[in-house]
Amino acid sequence: MADLPGTLTDRTAFLLQLALGRAQAMGEEVLVEHGISGREYGLLAVVAHLAPCSQITAARTLGIDRTTTVALVGALEQRGLLDRAPDPANRRANLLSPTPEGERVRAGAADALAVCDDRFLAPLDAPDRETLRTLLRRLVDPHTG
Amino acid sequence: MADLPGTLTDRTAFLLQLALGRAQAMGEEVLVEHGISGREYGLLAVVAHLAPCSQITAARTLGIDRTTTVALVGALEQRGLLDRAPDPANRRANLLSPTPEGERVRAGAADALAVCDDRFLAPLDAPDRETLRTLLRRLVDPHTG
DNA sequence: TATTGTTATACTCTATAACTATA
DNA sequence: TATAGTTATAGAGTATAACAATA
C-alpha cells in the first residue's frame, strides 16, 4: 500500500476511497464496450426500476442535482436509449422510460458489471464478500441494513 | 435506501460510493474548523510521514498528479503549514517538511477525524468495525492485507 | 407560492501538453 | 535522454441563481 502513514490507512474514509477508485476504474473500463458511462448506467438502472418516472424523481433517487440530470437524460435520449415524454397528468414534468434498445444495453451492462464486481472482490472468498456488502449496507442504511 | 434497484444496491462499487459520500461529507465538515480540506490533510499526513520528501514522492504516494500537487503545496506553504525548499542534492526537486504550526494543525485534524470515523461507524460494533477495515485493506492491498 | 425543467455561470478537480532547469 | 517543477489549457462534475411553464 505504497508508504502511506497510519494516520491515513487507519481512516475508514481513506480505505473506502482507495477501494472505490479501483472498483470505479474497473467498471468504467468495462462499460466502454457497452457505450455508456457509470453515471449513465445508474440513470438507466433507476429508470428501468421506476419507469415511468419524472426527471426529478430519478435525480433524487440517484442523489444528483436536477440541473445535472438535464444533460444526462439528453445524452441517453439522443442515443435512443431513453424515452422522454411530457406527463399528461403534470405538464411541468417529463416522464422517462427506457426504450427497448435502452433496456437491452442496461441488461448487458448489468451482466458485465456483475462479472466486474466478482473480479474486484477476487481477494475475498464468498462469505467475506457477503460480510463486506452487509457491513456497507448497514453503514449506508442503518435502518434496514 | 431510497427506492434504489437491486441492479445498483447489489453492486459493491455503488455501496462504496454511498458510504464514501457520507464519510467524506462528515470529514470535510469537521476539517473546516481546522482550516484545511480533506486533500490538504492527506498531503500534510504524507509529508509528516516521509519528511523531508520531494513533491513528486508526495504526489505518487497520494496517487495524485504532480501538476495538481503544485497548487496544493502552494496553498499550504502560503498559510505557513508546509516548508518548501530546494533539495541541495538534487536542485530540480523541492523538499517538503511540515512547519511546527503545520504539524500542530495536522495532529489536531487527525484527532478530529478519528472522532469523525467513530461517528461514521456508529451503526457497527467494535468487532464489525475492525472486520470492515480488514476486508477493505485486503481488497486494496491483497498482498499485506 | 411551489414545482419541474431548463439555461447560464462559476468553481473544483482532473488530464494533457509544453516549457525550464537540472541530472 | 529522463526527471522535477511549473504553467496553460481543456474537460468532467458539481453547485447556484435565475427564468418559463405549470400546479
PDB file of N, CA, C and O (backbone and C1' of nucleotides) in Angstrom, chain A residues 39 64-68 87-92, chain D residues 12-23:
ATOM      1  N   ARG A  39     -22.283   6.783 -14.658  1.00  0.00           N
ATOM      2  CA  ARG A  39     -23.417   7.618 -14.272  1.00  0.00           C
ATOM      3  C   ARG A  39     -24.629   7.319 -15.148  1.00  0.00           C
ATOM      4  O   ARG A  39     -25.767   7.310 -14.680  1.00  0.00           O
ATOM      5  N   ILE A  64     -28.438  13.010  -7.333  1.00  0.00           N
ATOM      6  CA  ILE A  64     -27.772  14.023  -8.142  1.00  0.00           C
ATOM      7  C   ILE A  64     -28.693  15.222  -8.329  1.00  0.00           C
ATOM      8  O   ILE A  64     -29.890  15.149  -8.076  1.00  0.00           O
ATOM      9  N   ASP A  65     -28.124  16.331  -8.795  1.00  0.00           N
ATOM     10  CA  ASP A  65     -28.886  17.565  -8.932  1.00  0.00           C
ATOM     11  C   ASP A  65     -29.811  17.501 -10.149  1.00  0.00           C
ATOM     12  O   ASP A  65     -29.491  16.855 -11.134  1.00  0.00           O
ATOM     13  N   ARG A  66     -30.923  18.218 -10.086  1.00  0.00           N
ATOM     14  CA  ARG A  66     -31.836  18.171 -11.229  1.00  0.00           C
ATOM     15  C   ARG A  66     -31.262  18.903 -12.431  1.00  0.00           C
ATOM     16  O   ARG A  66     -31.630  18.602 -13.577  1.00  0.00           O
ATOM     17  N   THR A  67     -30.356  19.848 -12.198  1.00  0.00           N
ATOM     18  CA  THR A  67     -29.741  20.551 -13.329  1.00  0.00           C
ATOM     19  C   THR A  67     -28.746  19.647 -14.063  1.00  0.00           C
ATOM     20  O   THR A  67     -28.605  19.730 -15.277  1.00  0.00           O
ATOM     21  N   THR A  68     -28.072  18.788 -13.312  1.00  0.00           N
ATOM     22  CA  THR A  68     -27.137  17.835 -13.929  1.00  0.00           C
ATOM     23  C   THR A  68     -27.899  16.798 -14.744  1.00  0.00           C
ATOM     24  O   THR A  68     -27.409  16.302 -15.761  1.00  0.00           O
ATOM     25  N   ASP A  87     -45.552  14.552 -19.245  1.00  0.00           N
ATOM     26  CA  ASP A  87     -46.538  13.824 -18.443  1.00  0.00           C
ATOM     27  C   ASP A  87     -47.909  14.487 -18.628  1.00  0.00           C
ATOM     28  O   ASP A  87     -48.067  15.661 -18.285  1.00  0.00           O
ATOM     29  N   PRO A  88     -48.898  13.759 -19.172  1.00  0.00           N
ATOM     30  CA  PRO A  88     -50.218  14.369 -19.402  1.00  0.00           C
ATOM     31  C   PRO A  88     -50.853  14.837 -18.087  1.00  0.00           C
ATOM     32  O   PRO A  88     -51.585  15.825 -18.066  1.00  0.00           O
ATOM     33  N   ALA A  89     -50.526  14.162 -16.988  1.00  0.00           N
ATOM     34  CA  ALA A  89     -51.144  14.477 -15.699  1.00  0.00           C
ATOM     35  C   ALA A  89     -50.440  15.645 -15.002  1.00  0.00           C
ATOM     36  O   ALA A  89     -50.958  16.197 -14.035  1.00  0.00           O
ATOM     37  N   ASN A  90     -49.235  16.011 -15.469  1.00  0.00           N
ATOM     38  CA  ASN A  90     -48.494  17.114 -14.859  1.00  0.00           C
ATOM     39  C   ASN A  90     -47.570  17.682 -15.926  1.00  0.00           C
ATOM     40  O   ASN A  90     -46.434  17.232 -16.063  1.00  0.00           O
ATOM     41  N   ARG A  91     -48.059  18.684 -16.606  1.00  0.00           N
ATOM     42  CA  ARG A  91     -47.380  19.105 -17.832  1.00  0.00           C
ATOM     43  C   ARG A  91     -46.063  19.822 -17.555  1.00  0.00           C
ATOM     44  O   ARG A  91     -45.348  20.188 -18.505  1.00  0.00           O
ATOM     45  N   ARG A  92     -45.687  19.993 -16.266  1.00  0.00           N
ATOM     46  CA  ARG A  92     -44.350  20.504 -15.975  1.00  0.00           C
ATOM     47  C   ARG A  92     -43.301  19.407 -16.133  1.00  0.00           C
ATOM     48  O   ARG A  92     -42.136  19.659 -16.398  1.00  0.00           O
TER      49      ARG A  92
ATOM     50  P    DA D  12     -15.807  16.041 -21.546  1.00  0.00           P
ATOM     51  O5'  DA D  12     -15.888  15.785 -19.976  1.00  0.00           O
ATOM     52  C5'  DA D  12     -15.150  14.702 -19.418  1.00  0.00           C
ATOM     53  C4'  DA D  12     -15.350  14.674 -17.915  1.00  0.00           C
ATOM     54  C3'  DA D  12     -16.834  14.606 -17.500  1.00  0.00           C
ATOM     55  O3'  DA D  12     -17.011  13.584 -16.534  1.00  0.00           O
ATOM     56  C1'  DA D  12     -15.744  16.476 -16.483  1.00  0.00           C
ATOM     57  P    DG D  13     -18.488  13.240 -16.029  1.00  0.00           P
ATOM     58  O5'  DG D  13     -18.630  14.138 -14.714  1.00  0.00           O
ATOM     59  C5'  DG D  13     -17.713  13.939 -13.643  1.00  0.00           C
ATOM     60  C4'  DG D  13     -18.078  14.862 -12.497  1.00  0.00           C
ATOM     61  C3'  DG D  13     -19.590  14.968 -12.264  1.00  0.00           C
ATOM     62  O3'  DG D  13     -19.890  14.555 -10.928  1.00  0.00           O
ATOM     63  C1'  DG D  13     -18.579  17.133 -12.430  1.00  0.00           C
ATOM     64  P    DT D  14     -21.360  14.754 -10.312  1.00  0.00           P
ATOM     65  O5'  DT D  14     -21.261  16.201  -9.646  1.00  0.00           O
ATOM     66  C5'  DT D  14     -20.117  16.529  -8.863  1.00  0.00           C
ATOM     67  C4'  DT D  14     -20.273  17.939  -8.308  1.00  0.00           C
ATOM     68  C3'  DT D  14     -21.690  18.227  -7.795  1.00  0.00           C
ATOM     69  O3'  DT D  14     -21.607  18.682  -6.458  1.00  0.00           O
ATOM     70  C1'  DT D  14     -20.948  19.934  -9.273  1.00  0.00           C
ATOM     71  P    DA D  15     -22.940  19.126  -5.642  1.00  0.00           P
ATOM     72  O5'  DA D  15     -23.012  20.702  -5.833  1.00  0.00           O
ATOM     73  C5'  DA D  15     -21.883  21.501  -5.519  1.00  0.00           C
ATOM     74  C4'  DA D  15     -22.326  22.949  -5.487  1.00  0.00           C
ATOM     75  C3'  DA D  15     -23.759  23.166  -5.014  1.00  0.00           C
ATOM     76  O3'  DA D  15     -23.807  24.294  -4.132  1.00  0.00           O
ATOM     77  C1'  DA D  15     -23.499  23.988  -7.236  1.00  0.00           C
ATOM     78  P    DT D  16     -25.220  24.898  -3.613  1.00  0.00           P
ATOM     79  O5'  DT D  16     -25.472  26.138  -4.575  1.00  0.00           O
ATOM     80  C5'  DT D  16     -24.379  27.021  -4.835  1.00  0.00           C
ATOM     81  C4'  DT D  16     -24.881  28.267  -5.540  1.00  0.00           C
ATOM     82  C3'  DT D  16     -26.307  28.668  -5.171  1.00  0.00           C
ATOM     83  O3'  DT D  16     -26.343  30.060  -4.880  1.00  0.00           O
ATOM     84  C1'  DT D  16     -26.124  28.328  -7.532  1.00  0.00           C
ATOM     85  P    DA D  17     -27.790  30.764  -4.538  1.00  0.00           P
ATOM     86  O5'  DA D  17     -28.157  31.457  -5.923  1.00  0.00           O
ATOM     87  C5'  DA D  17     -27.128  32.090  -6.675  1.00  0.00           C
ATOM     88  C4'  DA D  17     -27.720  32.676  -7.933  1.00  0.00           C
ATOM     89  C3'  DA D  17     -29.136  33.216  -7.769  1.00  0.00           C
ATOM     90  O3'  DA D  17     -29.250  34.445  -8.463  1.00  0.00           O
ATOM     91  C1'  DA D  17     -29.112  31.563  -9.465  1.00  0.00           C
ATOM     92  P    DA D  18     -30.562  35.352  -8.311  1.00  0.00           P
ATOM     93  O5'  DA D  18     -31.337  35.109  -9.687  1.00  0.00           O
ATOM     94  C5'  DA D  18     -30.664  35.384 -10.907  1.00  0.00           C
ATOM     95  C4'  DA D  18     -31.393  34.705 -12.042  1.00  0.00           C
ATOM     96  C3'  DA D  18     -32.882  35.052 -12.138  1.00  0.00           C
ATOM     97  O3'  DA D  18     -33.124  35.720 -13.356  1.00  0.00           O
ATOM     98  C1'  DA D  18     -32.493  32.732 -12.429  1.00  0.00           C
ATOM     99  P    DC D  19     -34.492  36.528 -13.543  1.00  0.00           P
ATOM    100  O5'  DC D  19     -35.311  35.608 -14.560  1.00  0.00           O
ATOM    101  C5'  DC D  19     -34.767  35.311 -15.838  1.00  0.00           C
ATOM    102  C4'  DC D  19     -35.477  34.111 -16.422  1.00  0.00           C
ATOM    103  C3'  DC D  19     -36.995  34.223 -16.398  1.00  0.00           C
ATOM    104  O3'  DC D  19     -37.476  34.490 -17.722  1.00  0.00           O
ATOM    105  C1'  DC D  19     -36.229  32.036 -15.798  1.00  0.00           C
ATOM    106  P    DA D  20     -39.120  34.565 -17.936  1.00  0.00           P
ATOM    107  O5'  DA D  20     -39.478  33.067 -18.327  1.00  0.00           O
ATOM    108  C5'  DA D  20     -38.823  32.443 -19.431  1.00  0.00           C
ATOM    109  C4'  DA D  20     -39.589  31.201 -19.849  1.00  0.00           C
ATOM    110  C3'  DA D  20     -41.103  31.396 -19.979  1.00  0.00           C
ATOM    111  O3'  DA D  20     -41.602  30.552 -21.012  1.00  0.00           O
ATOM    112  C1'  DA D  20     -40.640  29.898 -18.174  1.00  0.00           C
ATOM    113  P    DA D  21     -43.209  30.588 -21.309  1.00  0.00           P
ATOM    114  O5'  DA D  21     -43.740  29.292 -20.547  1.00  0.00           O
ATOM    115  C5'  DA D  21     -43.245  28.021 -20.958  1.00  0.00           C
ATOM    116  C4'  DA D  21     -43.794  26.961 -20.028  1.00  0.00           C
ATOM    117  C3'  DA D  21     -45.329  26.953 -19.931  1.00  0.00           C
ATOM    118  O3'  DA D  21     -45.781  25.632 -20.190  1.00  0.00           O
ATOM    119  C1'  DA D  21     -44.338  26.925 -17.770  1.00  0.00           C
ATOM    120  P    DT D  22     -47.377  25.328 -20.214  1.00  0.00           P
ATOM    121  O5'  DT D  22     -47.674  24.879 -18.719  1.00  0.00           O
ATOM    122  C5'  DT D  22     -47.070  23.673 -18.267  1.00  0.00           C
ATOM    123  C4'  DT D  22     -47.247  23.573 -16.775  1.00  0.00           C
ATOM    124  C3'  DT D  22     -48.688  23.428 -16.289  1.00  0.00           C
ATOM    125  O3'  DT D  22     -48.908  22.063 -15.970  1.00  0.00           O
ATOM    126  C1'  DT D  22     -47.328  24.752 -14.848  1.00  0.00           C
ATOM    127  P    DA D  23     -50.366  21.560 -15.512  1.00  0.00           P
ATOM    128  O5'  DA D  23     -50.354  21.819 -13.937  1.00  0.00           O
ATOM    129  C5'  DA D  23     -49.520  21.004 -13.135  1.00  0.00           C
ATOM    130  C4'  DA D  23     -49.556  21.485 -11.698  1.00  0.00           C
ATOM    131  C3'  DA D  23     -50.969  21.566 -11.120  1.00  0.00           C
ATOM    132  O3'  DA D  23     -51.226  20.389 -10.370  1.00  0.00           O
ATOM    133  C1'  DA D  23     -49.589  23.429 -10.488  1.00  0.00           C
TER     134       DA D  23
END
